[in-house]
PDB file of C-alpha atoms in Angstrom:
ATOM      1  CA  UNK A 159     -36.401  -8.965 -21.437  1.00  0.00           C
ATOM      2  CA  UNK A 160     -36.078  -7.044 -18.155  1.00  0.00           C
ATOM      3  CA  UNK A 161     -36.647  -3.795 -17.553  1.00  0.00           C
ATOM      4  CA  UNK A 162     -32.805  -1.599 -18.433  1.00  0.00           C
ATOM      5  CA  UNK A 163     -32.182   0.267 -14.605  1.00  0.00           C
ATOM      6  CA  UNK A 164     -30.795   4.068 -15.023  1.00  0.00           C
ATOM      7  CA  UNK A 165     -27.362   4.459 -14.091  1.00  0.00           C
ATOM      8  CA  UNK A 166     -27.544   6.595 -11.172  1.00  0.00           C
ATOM      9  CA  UNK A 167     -24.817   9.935 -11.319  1.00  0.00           C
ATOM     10  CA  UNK A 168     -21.766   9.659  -9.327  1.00  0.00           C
ATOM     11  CA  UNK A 169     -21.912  13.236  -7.059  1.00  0.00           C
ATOM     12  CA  UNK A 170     -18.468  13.832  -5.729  1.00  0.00           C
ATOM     13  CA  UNK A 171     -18.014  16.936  -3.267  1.00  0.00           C
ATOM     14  CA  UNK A 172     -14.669  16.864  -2.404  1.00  0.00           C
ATOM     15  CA  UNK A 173     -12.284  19.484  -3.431  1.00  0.00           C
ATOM     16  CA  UNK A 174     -11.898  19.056  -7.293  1.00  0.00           C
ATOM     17  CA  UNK A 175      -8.346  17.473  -7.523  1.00  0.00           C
ATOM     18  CA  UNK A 176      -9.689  14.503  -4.905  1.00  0.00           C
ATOM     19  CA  UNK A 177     -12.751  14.296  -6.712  1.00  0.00           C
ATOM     20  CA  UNK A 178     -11.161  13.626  -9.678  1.00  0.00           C
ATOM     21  CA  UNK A 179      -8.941  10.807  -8.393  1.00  0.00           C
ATOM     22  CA  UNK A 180     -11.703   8.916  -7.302  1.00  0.00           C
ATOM     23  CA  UNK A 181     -13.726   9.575 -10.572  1.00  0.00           C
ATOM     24  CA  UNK A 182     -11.137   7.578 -12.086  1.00  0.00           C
ATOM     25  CA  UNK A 183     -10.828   4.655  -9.482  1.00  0.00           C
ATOM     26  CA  UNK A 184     -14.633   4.810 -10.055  1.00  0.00           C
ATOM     27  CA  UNK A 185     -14.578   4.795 -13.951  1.00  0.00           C
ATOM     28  CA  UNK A 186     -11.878   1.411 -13.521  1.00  0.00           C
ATOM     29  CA  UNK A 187     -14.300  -0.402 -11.189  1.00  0.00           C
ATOM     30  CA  UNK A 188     -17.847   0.548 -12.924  1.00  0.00           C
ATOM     31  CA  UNK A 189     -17.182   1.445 -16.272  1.00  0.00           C
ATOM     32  CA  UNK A 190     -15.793   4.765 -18.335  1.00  0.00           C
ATOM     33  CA  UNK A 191     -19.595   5.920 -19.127  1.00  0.00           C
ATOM     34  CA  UNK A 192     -21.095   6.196 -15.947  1.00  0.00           C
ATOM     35  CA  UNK A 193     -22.442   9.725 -15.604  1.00  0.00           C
ATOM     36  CA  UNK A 194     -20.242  12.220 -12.983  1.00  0.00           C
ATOM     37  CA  UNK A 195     -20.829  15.694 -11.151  1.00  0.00           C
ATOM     38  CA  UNK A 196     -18.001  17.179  -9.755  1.00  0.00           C
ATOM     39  CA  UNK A 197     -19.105  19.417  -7.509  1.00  0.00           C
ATOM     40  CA  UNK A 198     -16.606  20.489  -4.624  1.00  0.00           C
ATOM     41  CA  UNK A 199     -18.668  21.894  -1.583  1.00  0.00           C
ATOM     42  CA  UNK A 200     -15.669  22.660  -0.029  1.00  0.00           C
ATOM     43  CA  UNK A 201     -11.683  24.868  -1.690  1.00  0.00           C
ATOM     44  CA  UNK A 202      -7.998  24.107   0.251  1.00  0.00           C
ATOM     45  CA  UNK A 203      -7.027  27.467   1.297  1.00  0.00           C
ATOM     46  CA  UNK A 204      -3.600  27.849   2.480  1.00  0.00           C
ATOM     47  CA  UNK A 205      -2.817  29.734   5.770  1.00  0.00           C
ATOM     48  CA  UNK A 206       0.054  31.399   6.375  1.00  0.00           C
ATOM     49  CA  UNK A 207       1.249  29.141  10.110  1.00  0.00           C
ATOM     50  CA  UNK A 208       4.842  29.118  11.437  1.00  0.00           C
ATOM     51  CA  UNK A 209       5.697  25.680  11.146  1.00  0.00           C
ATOM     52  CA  UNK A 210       7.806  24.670  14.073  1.00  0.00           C
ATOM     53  CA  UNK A 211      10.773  22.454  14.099  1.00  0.00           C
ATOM     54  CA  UNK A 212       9.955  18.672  13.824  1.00  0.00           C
ATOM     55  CA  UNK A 213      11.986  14.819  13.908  1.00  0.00           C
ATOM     56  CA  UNK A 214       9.189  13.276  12.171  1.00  0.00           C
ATOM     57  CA  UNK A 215       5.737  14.370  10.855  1.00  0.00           C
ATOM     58  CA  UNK A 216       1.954  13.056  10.602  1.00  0.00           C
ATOM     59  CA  UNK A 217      -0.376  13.788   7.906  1.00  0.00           C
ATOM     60  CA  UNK A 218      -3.882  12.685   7.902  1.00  0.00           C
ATOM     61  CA  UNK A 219      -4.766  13.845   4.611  1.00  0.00           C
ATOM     62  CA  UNK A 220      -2.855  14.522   1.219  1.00  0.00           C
ATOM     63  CA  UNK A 221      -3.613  18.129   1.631  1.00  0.00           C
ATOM     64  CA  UNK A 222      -1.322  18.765   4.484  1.00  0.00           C
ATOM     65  CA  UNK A 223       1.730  16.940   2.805  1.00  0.00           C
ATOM     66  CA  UNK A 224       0.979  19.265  -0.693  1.00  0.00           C
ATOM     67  CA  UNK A 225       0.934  22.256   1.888  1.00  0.00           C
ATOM     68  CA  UNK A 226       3.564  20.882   3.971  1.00  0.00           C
ATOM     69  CA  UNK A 227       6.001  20.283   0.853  1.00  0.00           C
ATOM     70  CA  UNK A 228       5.368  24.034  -0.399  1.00  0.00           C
ATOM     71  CA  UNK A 229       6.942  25.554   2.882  1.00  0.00           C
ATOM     72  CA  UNK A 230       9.802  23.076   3.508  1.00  0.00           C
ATOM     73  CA  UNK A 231      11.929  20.040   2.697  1.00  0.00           C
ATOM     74  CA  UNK A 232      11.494  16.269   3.866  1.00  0.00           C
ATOM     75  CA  UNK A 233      15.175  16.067   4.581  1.00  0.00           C
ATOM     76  CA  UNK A 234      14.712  12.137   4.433  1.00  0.00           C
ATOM     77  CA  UNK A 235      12.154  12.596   7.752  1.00  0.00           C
ATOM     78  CA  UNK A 236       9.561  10.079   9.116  1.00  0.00           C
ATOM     79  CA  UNK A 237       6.392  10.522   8.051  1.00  0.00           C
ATOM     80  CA  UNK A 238       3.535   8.664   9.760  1.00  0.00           C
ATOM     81  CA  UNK A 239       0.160   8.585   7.298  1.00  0.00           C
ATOM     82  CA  UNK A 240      -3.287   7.883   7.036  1.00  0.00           C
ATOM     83  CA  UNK A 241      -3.883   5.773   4.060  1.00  0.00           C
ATOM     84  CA  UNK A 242      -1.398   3.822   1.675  1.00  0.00           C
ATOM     85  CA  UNK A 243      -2.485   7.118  -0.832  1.00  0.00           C
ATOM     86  CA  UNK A 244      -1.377  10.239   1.519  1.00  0.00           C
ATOM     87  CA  UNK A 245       1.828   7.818   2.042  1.00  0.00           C
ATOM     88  CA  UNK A 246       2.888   7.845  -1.591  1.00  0.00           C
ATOM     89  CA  UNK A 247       2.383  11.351  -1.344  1.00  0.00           C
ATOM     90  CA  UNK A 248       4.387  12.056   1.234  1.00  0.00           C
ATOM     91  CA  UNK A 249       7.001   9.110  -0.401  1.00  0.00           C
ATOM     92  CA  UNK A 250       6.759  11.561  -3.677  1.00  0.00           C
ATOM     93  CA  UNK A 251       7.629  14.469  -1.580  1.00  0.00           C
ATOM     94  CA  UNK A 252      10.954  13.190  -0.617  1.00  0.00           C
ATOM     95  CA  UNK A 253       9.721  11.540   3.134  1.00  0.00           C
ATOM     96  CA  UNK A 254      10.110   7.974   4.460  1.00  0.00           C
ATOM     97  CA  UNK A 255       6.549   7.202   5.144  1.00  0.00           C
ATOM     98  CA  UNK A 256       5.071   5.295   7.117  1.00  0.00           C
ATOM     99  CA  UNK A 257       1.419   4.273   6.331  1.00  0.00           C
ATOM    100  CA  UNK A 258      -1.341   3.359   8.722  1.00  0.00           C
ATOM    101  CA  UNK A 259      -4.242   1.094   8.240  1.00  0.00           C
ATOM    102  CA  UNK A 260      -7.309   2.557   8.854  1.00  0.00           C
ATOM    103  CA  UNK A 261      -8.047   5.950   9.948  1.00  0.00           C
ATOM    104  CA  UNK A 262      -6.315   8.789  11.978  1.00  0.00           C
ATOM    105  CA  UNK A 263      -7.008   7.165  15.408  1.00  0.00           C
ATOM    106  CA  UNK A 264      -5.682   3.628  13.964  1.00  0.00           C
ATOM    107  CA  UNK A 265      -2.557   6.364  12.849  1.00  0.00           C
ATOM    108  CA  UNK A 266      -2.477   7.334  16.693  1.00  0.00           C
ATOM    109  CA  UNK A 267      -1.832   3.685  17.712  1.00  0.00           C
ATOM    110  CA  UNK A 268       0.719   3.055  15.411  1.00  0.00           C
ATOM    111  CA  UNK A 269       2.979   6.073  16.209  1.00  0.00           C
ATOM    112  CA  UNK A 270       2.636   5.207  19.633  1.00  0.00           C
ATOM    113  CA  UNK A 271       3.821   1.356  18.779  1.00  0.00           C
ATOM    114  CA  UNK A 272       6.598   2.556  16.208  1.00  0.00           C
ATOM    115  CA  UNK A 273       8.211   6.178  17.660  1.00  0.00           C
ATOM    116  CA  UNK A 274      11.334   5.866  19.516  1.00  0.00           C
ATOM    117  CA  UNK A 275      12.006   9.805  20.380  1.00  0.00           C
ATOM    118  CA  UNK A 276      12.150  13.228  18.397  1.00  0.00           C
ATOM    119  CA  UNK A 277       9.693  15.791  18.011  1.00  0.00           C
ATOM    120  CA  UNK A 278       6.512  15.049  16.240  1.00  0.00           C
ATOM    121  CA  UNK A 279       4.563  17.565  14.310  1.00  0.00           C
ATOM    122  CA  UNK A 280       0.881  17.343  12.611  1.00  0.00           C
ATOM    123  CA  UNK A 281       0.665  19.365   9.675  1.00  0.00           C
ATOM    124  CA  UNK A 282      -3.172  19.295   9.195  1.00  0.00           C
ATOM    125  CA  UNK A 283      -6.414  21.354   8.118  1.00  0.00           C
ATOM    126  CA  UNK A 284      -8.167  23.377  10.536  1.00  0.00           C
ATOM    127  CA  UNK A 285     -10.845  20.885  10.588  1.00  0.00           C
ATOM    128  CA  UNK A 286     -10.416  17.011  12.242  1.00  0.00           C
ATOM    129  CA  UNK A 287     -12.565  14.106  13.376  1.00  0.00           C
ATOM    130  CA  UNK A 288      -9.771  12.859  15.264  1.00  0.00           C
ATOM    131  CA  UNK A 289      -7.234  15.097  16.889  1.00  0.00           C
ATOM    132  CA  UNK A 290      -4.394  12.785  16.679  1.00  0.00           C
ATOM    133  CA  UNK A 291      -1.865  14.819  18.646  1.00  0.00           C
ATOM    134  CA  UNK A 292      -4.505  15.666  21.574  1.00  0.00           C
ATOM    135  CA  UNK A 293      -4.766  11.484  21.465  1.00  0.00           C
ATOM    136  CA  UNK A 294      -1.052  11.563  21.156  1.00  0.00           C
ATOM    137  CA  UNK A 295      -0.182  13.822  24.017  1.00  0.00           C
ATOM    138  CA  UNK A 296      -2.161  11.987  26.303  1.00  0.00           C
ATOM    139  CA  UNK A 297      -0.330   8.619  25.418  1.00  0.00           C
ATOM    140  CA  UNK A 298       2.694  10.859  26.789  1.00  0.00           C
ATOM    141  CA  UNK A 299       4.152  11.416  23.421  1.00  0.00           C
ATOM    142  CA  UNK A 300       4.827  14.970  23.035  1.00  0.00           C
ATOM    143  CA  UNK A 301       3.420  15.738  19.384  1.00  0.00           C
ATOM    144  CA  UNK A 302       2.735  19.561  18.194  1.00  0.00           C
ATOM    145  CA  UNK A 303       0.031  20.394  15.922  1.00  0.00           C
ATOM    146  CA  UNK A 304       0.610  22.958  12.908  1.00  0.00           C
ATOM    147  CA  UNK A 305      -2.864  23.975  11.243  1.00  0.00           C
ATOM    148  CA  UNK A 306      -1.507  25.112   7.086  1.00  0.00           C
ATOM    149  CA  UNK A 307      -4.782  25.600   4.992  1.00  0.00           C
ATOM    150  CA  UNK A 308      -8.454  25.685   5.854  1.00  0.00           C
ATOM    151  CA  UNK A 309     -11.352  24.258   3.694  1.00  0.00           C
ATOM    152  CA  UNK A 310     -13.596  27.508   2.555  1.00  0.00           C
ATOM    153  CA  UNK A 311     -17.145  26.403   1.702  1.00  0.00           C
ATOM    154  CA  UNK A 312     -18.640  26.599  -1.922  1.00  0.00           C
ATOM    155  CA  UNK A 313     -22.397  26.123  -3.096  1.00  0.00           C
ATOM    156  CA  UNK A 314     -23.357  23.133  -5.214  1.00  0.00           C
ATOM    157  CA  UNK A 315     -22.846  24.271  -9.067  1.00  0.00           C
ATOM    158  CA  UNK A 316     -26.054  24.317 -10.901  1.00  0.00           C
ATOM    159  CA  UNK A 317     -25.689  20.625 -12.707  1.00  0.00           C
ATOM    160  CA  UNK A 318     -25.289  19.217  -8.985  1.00  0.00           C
ATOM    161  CA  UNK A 319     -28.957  21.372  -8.027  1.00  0.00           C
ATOM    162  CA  UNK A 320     -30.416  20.459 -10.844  1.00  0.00           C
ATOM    163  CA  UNK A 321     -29.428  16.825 -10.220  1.00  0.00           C
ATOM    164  CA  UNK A 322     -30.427  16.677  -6.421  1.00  0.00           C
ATOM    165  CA  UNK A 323     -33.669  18.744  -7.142  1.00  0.00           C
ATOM    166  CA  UNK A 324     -34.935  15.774  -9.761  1.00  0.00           C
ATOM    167  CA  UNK A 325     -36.396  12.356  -9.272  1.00  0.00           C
ATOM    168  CA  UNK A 326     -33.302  10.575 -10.606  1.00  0.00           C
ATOM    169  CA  UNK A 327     -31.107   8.650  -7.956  1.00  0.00           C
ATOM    170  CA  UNK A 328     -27.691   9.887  -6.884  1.00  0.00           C
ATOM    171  CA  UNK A 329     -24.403   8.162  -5.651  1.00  0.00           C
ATOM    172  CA  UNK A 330     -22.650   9.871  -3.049  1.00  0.00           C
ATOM    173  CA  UNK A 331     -19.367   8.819  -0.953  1.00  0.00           C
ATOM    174  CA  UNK A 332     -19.075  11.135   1.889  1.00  0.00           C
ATOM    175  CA  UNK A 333     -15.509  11.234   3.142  1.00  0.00           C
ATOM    176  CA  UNK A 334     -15.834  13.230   6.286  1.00  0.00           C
ATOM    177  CA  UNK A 335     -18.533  14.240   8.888  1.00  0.00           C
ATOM    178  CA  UNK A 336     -17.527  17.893   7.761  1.00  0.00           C
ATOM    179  CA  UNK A 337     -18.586  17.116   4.102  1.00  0.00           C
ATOM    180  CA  UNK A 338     -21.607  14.945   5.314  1.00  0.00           C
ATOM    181  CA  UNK A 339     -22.567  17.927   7.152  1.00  0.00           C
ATOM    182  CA  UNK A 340     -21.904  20.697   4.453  1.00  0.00           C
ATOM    183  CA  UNK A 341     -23.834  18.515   2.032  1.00  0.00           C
ATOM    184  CA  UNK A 342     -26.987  18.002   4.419  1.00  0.00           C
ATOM    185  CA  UNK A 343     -27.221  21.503   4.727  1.00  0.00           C
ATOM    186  CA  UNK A 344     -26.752  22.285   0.586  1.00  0.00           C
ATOM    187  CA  UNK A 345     -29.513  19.465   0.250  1.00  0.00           C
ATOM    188  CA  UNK A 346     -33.365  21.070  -0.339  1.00  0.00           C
ATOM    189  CA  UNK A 347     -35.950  19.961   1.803  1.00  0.00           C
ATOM    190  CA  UNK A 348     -37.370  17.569  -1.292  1.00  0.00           C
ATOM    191  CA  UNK A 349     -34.577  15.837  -3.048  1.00  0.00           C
ATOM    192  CA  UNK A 350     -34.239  12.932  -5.155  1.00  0.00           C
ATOM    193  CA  UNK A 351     -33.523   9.508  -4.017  1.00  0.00           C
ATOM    194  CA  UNK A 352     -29.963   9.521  -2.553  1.00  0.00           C
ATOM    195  CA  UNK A 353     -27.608   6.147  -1.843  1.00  0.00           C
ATOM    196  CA  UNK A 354     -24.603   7.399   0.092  1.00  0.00           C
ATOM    197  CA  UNK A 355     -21.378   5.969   1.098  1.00  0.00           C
ATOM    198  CA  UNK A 356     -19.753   6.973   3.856  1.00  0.00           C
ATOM    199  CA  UNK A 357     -15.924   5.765   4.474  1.00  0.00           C
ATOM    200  CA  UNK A 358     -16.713   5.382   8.439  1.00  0.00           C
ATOM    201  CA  UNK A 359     -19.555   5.129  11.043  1.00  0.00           C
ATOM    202  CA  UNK A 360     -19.003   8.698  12.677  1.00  0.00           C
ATOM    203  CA  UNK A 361     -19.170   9.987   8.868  1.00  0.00           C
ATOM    204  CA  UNK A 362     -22.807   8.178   8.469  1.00  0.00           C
ATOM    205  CA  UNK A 363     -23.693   9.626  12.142  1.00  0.00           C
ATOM    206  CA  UNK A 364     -23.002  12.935  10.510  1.00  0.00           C
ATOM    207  CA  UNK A 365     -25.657  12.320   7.842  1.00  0.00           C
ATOM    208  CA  UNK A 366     -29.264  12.177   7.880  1.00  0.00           C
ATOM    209  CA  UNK A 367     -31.384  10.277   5.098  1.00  0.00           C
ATOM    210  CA  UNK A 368     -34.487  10.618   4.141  1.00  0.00           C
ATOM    211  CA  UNK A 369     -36.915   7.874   4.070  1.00  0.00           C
ATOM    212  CA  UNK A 370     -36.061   7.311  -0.092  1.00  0.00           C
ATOM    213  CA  UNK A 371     -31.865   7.472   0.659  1.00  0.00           C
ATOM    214  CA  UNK A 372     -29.932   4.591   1.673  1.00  0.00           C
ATOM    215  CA  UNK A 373     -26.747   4.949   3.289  1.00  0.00           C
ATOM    216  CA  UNK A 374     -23.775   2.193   3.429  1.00  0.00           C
ATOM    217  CA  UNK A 375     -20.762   2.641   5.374  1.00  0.00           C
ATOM    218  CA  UNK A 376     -17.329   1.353   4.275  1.00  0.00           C
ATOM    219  CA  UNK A 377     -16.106  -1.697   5.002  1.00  0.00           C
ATOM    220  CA  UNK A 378     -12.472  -0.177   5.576  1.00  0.00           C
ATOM    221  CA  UNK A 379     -12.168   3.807   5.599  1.00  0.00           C
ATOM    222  CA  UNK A 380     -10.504   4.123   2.118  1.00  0.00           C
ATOM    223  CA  UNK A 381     -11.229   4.629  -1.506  1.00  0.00           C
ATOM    224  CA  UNK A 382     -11.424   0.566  -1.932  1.00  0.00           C
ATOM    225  CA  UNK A 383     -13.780   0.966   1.173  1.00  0.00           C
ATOM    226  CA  UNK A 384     -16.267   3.567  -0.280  1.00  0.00           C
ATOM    227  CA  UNK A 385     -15.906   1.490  -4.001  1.00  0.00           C
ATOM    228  CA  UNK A 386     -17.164  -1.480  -2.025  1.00  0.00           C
ATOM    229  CA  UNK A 387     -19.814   0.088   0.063  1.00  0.00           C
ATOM    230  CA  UNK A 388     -20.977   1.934  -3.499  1.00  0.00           C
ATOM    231  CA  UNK A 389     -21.382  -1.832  -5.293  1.00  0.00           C
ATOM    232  CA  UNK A 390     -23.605  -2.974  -2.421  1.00  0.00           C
ATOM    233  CA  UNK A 391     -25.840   0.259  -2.866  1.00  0.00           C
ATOM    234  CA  UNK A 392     -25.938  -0.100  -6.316  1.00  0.00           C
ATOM    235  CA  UNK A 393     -26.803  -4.450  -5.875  1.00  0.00           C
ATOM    236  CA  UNK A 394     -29.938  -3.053  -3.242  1.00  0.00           C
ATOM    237  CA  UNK A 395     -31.311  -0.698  -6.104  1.00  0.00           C
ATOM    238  CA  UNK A 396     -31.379  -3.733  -9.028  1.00  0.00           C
ATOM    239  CA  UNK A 397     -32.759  -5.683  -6.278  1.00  0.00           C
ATOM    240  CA  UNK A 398     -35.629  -3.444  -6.102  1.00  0.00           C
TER     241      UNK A 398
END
């Protein structure tokens, strides 16, 4: 009989209400008993912007339709999204969205193939890896940017440390070369045996292994993505 392989523990670091969506899709895929650590390196923070009048909308993330939807009303409005999941939110919230495949600069192309007039506005985090209304503007689409909550940093709680300071292997999707980042710098200088999964090649840039991690990037930069890329980690550690 072969030898039984540990499970390693999911380590989500998103901000908690994220982290526990994707604990679920990861429970449905993998199985209800796989160990999790929620530990969000990172809180939404609302700021207090002036939003300015807008035709249509883009949101890159579900955070800036929540903070969006606090201030003011869809009135039926366009709204162009990354991700079929930041569209429903924005459907829930009473716009007509309009969902992009792929990531925010995929989002750029498609606003630029689909707008026919109106103002544009980006309700967004002050934090980006792809400034879709600089990319916008330059396409000569006038598009204003409106910046409504900031991600304040938090320390790894002490079940993540303990975890990352043992010898036990850890999954980790990485979402954003922000997180990748934040994380690198939470890591100690010994750690145990990381596999990450990153949802896009500039989010693996922002990450360094070391020589016992393994890093996958997504095969599309979604939640399905970062599933997939986490079954092909978890196929190279029964493999040996």
């Amino acid at each position: 009989m072969g030898e039984r392989i540990e499970k390693p523990t999911l380590l989500l670091t998103r901000p908690r209400v994220s982290s526990e969506v994707f604990a679920r899709q990861f429970h449905a895929r993998f199985g209800a008993d796989w160990p999790v650590i929620v530990s969000p390196l990172f809180e939404i923070a609302p700021l207090d912007a002036t939003i300015p009048p807008a035709d249509a909308l883009i949101f890159t993330s579900q955070h800036g339709v929540s903070a969006f939807a606090a201030r003011e009303n869809a009135d039926g409005r366009v709204a162009y999204c990354v991700g079929v999941r930041t569209a429903r939110a924005a459907q829930d919230a009473g716009f007509k969205a309009i969902a992009g495949e792929g990531g925010a600069e995929a989002l750029a192309a498609v606003i630029a193939g689909a707008h026919r007039g109106g103002n544009l506005l980006h309700a967004r985090g002050a934090d980006v890896a792809f400034d879709v209304a600089k990319a916008l503007n330059l396409a000569g689409i006038e598009t204003k940017t409106v910046i409504l909550y900031r991600q304040r940093p938090l320390p790894l709680s002490a079940a993540a440390t303990t975890a990352v300071e043992g010898k036990a292997s850890l999954l980790v999707p990485l979402f954003s070369p922000n997180s990748a980042r934040a994380l690198q710098a939470a890591l100690p200088e010994t750690h145990a045996p990381l596999f990450f999964a990153a949802i896009s090649a500039a989010v693996a840039q922002s990450c360094r292994p070391a020589a016992h991690d393994r890093i996958e990037v997504a095969s599309s930069p979604d939640s399905k993505g970062v599933l997939d890329a986490i079954s092909s980690l978890l196929r190279a550690q029964m493999a040996g």
